[in-house]
mmCIF file of C-alpha atoms and ligand atoms in Angstrom:
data_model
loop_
_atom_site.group_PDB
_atom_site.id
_atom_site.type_symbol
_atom_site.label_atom_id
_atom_site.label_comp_id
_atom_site.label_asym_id
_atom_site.label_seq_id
_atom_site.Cartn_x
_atom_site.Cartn_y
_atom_site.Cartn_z
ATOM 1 C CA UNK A 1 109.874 86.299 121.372
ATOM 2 C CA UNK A 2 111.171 89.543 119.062
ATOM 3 C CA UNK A 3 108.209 92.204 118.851
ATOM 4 C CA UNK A 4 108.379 91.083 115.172
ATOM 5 C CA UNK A 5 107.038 87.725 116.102
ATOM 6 C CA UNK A 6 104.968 88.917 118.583
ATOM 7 C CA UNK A 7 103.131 90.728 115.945
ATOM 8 C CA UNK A 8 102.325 88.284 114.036
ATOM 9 C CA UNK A 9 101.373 85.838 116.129
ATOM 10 C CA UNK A 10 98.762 88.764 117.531
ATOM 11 C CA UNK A 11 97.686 88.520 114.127
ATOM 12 C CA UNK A 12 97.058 84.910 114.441
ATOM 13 C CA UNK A 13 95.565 85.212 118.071
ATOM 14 C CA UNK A 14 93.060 87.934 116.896
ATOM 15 C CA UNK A 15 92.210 86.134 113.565
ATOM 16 C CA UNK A 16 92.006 82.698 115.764
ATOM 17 C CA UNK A 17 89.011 84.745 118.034
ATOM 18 C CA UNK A 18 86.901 85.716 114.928
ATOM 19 C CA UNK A 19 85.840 85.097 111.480
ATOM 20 C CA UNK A 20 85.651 88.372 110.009
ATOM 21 C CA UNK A 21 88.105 91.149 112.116
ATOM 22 C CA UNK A 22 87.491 93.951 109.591
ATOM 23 C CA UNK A 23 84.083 92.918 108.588
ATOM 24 C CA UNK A 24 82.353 91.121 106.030
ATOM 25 C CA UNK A 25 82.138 94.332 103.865
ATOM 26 C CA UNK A 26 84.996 94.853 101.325
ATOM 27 C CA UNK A 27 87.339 98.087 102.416
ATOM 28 C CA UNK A 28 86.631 101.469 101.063
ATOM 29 C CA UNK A 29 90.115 101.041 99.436
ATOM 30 C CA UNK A 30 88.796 98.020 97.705
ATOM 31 C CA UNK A 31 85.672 99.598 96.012
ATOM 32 C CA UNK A 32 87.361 102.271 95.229
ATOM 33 C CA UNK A 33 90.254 100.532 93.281
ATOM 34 C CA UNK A 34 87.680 98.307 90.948
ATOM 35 C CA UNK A 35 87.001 101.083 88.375
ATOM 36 C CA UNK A 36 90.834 102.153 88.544
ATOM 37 C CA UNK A 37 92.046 98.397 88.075
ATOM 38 C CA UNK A 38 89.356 97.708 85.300
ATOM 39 C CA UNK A 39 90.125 101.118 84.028
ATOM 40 C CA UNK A 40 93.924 99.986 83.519
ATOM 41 C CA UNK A 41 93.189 96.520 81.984
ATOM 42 C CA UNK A 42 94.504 94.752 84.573
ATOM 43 C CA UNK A 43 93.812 90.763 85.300
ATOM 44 C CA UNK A 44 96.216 89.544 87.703
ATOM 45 C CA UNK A 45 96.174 91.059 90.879
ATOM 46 C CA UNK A 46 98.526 90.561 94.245
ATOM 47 C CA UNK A 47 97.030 91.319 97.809
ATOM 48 C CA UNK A 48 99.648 91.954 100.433
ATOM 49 C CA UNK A 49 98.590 91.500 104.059
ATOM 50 C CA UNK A 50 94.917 89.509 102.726
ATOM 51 C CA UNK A 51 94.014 89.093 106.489
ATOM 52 C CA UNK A 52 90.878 87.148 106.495
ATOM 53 C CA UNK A 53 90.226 87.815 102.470
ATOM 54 C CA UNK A 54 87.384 90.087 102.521
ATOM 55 C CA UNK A 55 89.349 91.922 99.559
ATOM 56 C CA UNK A 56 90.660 89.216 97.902
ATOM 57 C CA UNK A 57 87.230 87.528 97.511
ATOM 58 C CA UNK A 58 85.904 91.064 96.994
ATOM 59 C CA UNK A 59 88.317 91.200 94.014
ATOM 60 C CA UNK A 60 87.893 87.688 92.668
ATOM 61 C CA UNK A 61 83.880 88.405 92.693
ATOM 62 C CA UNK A 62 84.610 91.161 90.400
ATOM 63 C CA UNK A 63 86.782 88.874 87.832
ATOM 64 C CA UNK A 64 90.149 89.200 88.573
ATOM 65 C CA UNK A 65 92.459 86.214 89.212
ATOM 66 C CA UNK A 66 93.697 86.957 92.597
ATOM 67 C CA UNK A 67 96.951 85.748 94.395
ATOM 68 C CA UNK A 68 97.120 87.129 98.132
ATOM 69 C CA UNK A 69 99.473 86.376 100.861
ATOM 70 C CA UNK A 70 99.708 87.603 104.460
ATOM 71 C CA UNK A 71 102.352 86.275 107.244
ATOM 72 C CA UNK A 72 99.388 84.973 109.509
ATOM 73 C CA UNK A 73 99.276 81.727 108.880
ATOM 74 C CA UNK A 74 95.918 81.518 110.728
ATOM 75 C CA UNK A 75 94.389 83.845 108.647
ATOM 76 C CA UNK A 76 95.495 82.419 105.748
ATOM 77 C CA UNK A 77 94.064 78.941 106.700
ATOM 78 C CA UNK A 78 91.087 80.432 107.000
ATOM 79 C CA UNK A 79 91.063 81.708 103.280
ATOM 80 C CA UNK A 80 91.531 78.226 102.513
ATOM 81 C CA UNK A 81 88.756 76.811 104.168
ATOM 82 C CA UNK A 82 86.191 79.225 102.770
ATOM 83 C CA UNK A 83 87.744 79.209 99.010
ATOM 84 C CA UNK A 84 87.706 75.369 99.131
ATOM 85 C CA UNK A 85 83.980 75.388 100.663
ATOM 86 C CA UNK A 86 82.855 77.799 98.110
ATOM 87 C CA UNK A 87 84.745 76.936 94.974
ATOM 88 C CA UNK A 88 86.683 80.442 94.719
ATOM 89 C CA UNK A 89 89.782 79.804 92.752
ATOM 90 C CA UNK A 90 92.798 81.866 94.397
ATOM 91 C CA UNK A 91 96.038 81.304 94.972
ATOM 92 C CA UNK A 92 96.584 81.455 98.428
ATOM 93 C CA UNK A 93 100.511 81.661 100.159
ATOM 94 C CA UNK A 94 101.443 82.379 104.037
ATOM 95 C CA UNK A 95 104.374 84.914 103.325
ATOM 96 C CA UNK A 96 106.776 87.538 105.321
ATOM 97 C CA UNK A 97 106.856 90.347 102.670
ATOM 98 C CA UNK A 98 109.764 91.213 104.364
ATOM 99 C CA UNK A 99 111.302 88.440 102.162
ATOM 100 C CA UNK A 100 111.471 88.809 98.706
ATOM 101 C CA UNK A 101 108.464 88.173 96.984
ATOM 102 C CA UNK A 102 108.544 84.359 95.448
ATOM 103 C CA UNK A 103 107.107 85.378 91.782
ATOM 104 C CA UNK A 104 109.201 86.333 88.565
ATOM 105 C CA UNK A 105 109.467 89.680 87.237
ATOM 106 C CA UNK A 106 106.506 90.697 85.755
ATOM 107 C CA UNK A 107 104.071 88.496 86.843
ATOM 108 C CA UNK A 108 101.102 90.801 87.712
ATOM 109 C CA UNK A 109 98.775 93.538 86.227
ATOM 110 C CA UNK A 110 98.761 95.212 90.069
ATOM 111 C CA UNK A 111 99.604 94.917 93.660
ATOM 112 C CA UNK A 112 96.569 96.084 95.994
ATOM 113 C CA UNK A 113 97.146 96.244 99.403
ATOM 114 C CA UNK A 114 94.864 97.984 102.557
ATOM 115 C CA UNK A 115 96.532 98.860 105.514
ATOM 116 C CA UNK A 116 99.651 96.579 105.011
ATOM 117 C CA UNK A 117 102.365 99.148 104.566
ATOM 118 C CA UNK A 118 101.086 100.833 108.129
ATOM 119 C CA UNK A 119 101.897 97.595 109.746
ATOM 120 C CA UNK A 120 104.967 97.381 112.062
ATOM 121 C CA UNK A 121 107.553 97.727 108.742
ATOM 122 C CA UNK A 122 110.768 101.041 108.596
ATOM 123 C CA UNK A 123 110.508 102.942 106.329
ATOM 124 C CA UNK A 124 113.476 100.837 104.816
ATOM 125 C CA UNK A 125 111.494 97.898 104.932
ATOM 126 C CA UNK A 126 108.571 99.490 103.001
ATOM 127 C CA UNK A 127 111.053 101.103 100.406
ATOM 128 C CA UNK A 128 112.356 97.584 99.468
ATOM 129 C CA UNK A 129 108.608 96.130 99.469
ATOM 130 C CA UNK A 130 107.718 98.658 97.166
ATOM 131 C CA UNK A 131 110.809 97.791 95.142
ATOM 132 C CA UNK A 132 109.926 93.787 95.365
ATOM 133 C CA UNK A 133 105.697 94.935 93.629
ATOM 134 C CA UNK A 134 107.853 96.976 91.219
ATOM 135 C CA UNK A 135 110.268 93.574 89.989
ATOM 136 C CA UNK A 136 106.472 91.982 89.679
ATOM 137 C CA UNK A 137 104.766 94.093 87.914
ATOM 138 C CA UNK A 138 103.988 94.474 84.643
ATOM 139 C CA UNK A 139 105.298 97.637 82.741
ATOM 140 C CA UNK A 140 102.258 100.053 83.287
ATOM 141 C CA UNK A 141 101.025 97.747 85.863
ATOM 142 C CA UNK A 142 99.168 99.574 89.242
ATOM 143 C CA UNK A 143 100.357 99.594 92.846
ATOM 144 C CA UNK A 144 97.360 100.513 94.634
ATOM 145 C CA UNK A 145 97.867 100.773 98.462
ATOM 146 C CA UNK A 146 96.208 102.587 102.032
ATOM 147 C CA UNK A 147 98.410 103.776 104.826
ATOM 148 C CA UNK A 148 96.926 105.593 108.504
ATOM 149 C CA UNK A 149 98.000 109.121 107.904
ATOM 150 C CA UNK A 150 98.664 111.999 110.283
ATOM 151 C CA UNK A 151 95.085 113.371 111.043
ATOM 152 C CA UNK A 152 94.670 109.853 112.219
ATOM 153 C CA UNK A 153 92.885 109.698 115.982
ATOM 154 C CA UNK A 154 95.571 107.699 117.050
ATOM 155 C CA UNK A 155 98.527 109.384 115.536
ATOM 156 C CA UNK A 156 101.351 110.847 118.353
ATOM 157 C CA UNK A 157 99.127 108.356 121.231
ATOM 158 C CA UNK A 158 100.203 105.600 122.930
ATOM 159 C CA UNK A 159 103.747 103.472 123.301
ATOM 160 C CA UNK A 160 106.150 104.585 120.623
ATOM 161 C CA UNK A 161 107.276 101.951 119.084
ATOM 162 C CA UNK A 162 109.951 103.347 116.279
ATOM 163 C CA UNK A 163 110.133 106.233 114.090
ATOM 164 C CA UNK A 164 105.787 107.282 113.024
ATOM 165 C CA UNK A 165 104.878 104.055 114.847
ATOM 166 C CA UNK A 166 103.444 103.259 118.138
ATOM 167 C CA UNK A 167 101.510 100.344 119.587
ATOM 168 C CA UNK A 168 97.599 101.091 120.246
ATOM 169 C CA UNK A 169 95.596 99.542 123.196
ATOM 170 C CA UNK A 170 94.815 96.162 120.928
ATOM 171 C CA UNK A 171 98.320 95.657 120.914
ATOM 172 C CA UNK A 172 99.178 96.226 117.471
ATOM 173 C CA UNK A 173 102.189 98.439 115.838
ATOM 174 C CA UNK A 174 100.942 101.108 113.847
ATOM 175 C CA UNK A 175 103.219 103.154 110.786
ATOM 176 C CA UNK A 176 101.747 106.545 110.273
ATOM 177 C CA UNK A 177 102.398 108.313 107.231
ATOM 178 C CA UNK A 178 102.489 112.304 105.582
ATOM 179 C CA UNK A 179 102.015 113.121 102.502
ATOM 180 C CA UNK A 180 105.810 113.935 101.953
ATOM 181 C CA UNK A 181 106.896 109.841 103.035
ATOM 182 C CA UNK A 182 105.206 108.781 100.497
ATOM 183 C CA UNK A 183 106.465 110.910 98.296
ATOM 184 C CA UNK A 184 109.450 109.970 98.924
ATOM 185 C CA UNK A 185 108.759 107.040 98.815
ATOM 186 C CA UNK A 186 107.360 106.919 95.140
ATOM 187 C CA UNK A 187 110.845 106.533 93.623
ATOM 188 C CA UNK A 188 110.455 104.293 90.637
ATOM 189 C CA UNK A 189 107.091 104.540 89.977
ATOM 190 C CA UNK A 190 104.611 107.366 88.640
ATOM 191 C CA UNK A 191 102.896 108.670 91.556
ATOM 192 C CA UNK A 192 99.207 109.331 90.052
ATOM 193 C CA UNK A 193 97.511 109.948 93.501
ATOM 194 C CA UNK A 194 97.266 110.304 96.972
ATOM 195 C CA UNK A 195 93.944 110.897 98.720
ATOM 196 C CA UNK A 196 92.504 110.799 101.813
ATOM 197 C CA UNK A 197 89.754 108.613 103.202
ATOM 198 C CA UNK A 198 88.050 107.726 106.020
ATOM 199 C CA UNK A 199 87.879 104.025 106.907
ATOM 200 C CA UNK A 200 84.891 102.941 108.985
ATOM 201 C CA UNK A 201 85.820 99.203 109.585
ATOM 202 C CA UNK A 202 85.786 98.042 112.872
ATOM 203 C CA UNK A 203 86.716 98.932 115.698
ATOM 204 C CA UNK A 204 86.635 102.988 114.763
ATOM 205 C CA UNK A 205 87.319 104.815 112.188
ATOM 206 C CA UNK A 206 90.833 105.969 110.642
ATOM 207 C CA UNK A 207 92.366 108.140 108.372
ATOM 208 C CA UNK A 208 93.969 107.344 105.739
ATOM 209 C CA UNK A 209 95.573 107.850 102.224
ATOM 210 C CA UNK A 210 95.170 105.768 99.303
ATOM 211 C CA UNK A 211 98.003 106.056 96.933
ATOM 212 C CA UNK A 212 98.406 104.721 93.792
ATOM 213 C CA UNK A 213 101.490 104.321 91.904
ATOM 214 C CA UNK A 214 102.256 103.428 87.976
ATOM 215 C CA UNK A 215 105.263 101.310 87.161
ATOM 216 C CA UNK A 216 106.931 103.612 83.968
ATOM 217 C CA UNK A 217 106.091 101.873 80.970
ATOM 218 C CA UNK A 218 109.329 101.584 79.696
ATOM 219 C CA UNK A 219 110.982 100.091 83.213
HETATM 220 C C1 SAM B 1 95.459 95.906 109.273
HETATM 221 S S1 SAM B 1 95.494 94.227 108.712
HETATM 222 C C2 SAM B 1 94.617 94.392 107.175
HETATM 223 C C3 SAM B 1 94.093 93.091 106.635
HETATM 224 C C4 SAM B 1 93.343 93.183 105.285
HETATM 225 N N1 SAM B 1 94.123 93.889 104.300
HETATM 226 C C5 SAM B 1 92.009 93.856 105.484
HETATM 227 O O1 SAM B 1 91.921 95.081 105.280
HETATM 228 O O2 SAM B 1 91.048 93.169 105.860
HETATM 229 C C6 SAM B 1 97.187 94.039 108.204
HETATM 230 C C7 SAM B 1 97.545 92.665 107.707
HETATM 231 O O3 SAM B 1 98.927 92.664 107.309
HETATM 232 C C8 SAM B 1 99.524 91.446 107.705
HETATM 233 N N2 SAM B 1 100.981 91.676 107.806
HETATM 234 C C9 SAM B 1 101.632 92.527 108.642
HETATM 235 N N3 SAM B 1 102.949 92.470 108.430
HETATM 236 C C10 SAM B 1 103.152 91.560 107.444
HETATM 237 C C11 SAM B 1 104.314 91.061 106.769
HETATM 238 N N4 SAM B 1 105.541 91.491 107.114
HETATM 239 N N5 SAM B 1 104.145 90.169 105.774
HETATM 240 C C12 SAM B 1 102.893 89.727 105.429
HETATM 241 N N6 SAM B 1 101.763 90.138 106.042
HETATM 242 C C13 SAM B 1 101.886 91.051 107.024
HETATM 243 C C14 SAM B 1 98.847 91.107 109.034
HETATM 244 O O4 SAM B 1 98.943 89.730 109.350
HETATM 245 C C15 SAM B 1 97.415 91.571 108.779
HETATM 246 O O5 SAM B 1 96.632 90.509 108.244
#
């Protein structure tokens, strides 16, 4: 098996083992975003990397039609199951962002994602994801994302696994980013903000940046 596949079916594995990986709790990312996103008007948000949905259903709770997607099929499943059992209306899809994304242009008010662009992805392979939530947003529509940064505990430790990424003791491929990546990475979009948090989820805490990007208004 390619590591590629090997991560993801880790992801399954670990999702397989437990109900709630990261918690019941909604991220810090999450709570934070809810004033921005209402703030901004939007209605239709996409979650990239979902997980086990605590976000999702976080987001839906707060009135938002949600669509989320995540390559683990497991975890995915397992949104099913609890949407169906409690009458939560999402739509739901098991999907390799690495592919393009399977919605028109323009479909959504934002993209929110926590700690999906730190997965095991290049720093090609984020700059054309990033593209792919620009083609579906709205004009003026949010891309509101968390990344590990550099003062992370973990950053520079363990197997390195590719450029700012190396595999922790749980076996999974971490990204690490500075401040100037994802600058760099901001090309076609209004960078508005990037600011550190700490993330308490289990099993310790991280650092990381939340970022949040504008599409132009007249893209
Ligand atoms: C650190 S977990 C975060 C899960 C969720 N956002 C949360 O905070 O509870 C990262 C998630 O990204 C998903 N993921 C990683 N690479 C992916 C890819 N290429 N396409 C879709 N999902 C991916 C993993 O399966 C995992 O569920």
């Amino acid at each position: 098996m390619t590591e590629r596949g090997q991560q993801q079916s880790h992801w399954d594995s670990t999702y397989a083992g437990t109900d709630d990986f990261f918690g019941k709790e909604p991220s810090e990312l999450a709570v934070s975003a809810l004033g921005t996103l209402k703030d901004n008007g939007a209605k239709d948000v996409l979650e990239l990397g979902c997980g086990q949905g605590r976000d999702s259903y976080f987001l839906c709770r707060n009135g938002f039609s949600v669509t989320a997607l995540d390559y683990s099929e497991t975890g995915v499943c397992q949104m099913k199951e609890r949407a169906a059992a409690s009458g939560v209306g999402m739509n739901l899809l098991v999907h390799d962002a690495r592919e393009p994304l399977p919605f028109p242009d323009g479909s959504f008010d934002a993209v929110f994602s926590h700690m999906f662009f730190t997965m095991e992805l290049s720093e090609d392979e984020v700059a054309k994801i990033l593209e792919e939530c620009c083609r579906v947003l709205r004009p003026g529509g949010l891309n509101i994302y968390s990344v590990r940064n550099d003062h992370d505990p973990h950053y520079g430790k363990f197997e390195q696994r590719g450029k700012d990424m190396w595999r922790n003791p749980m076996g999974f491929v971490v990204h690490f980013f500075d401040e100037e990546t994802i600058r760099r990475l901001s090309t076609g979009y209004d960078l508005l903000w990037i600011k550190e948090f700490d993330d308490p989820s289990p099993p310790f805490t991280k650092k990381l940046y939340e970022v949040v990007l504008r599409k132009p208004r007249s893209k």
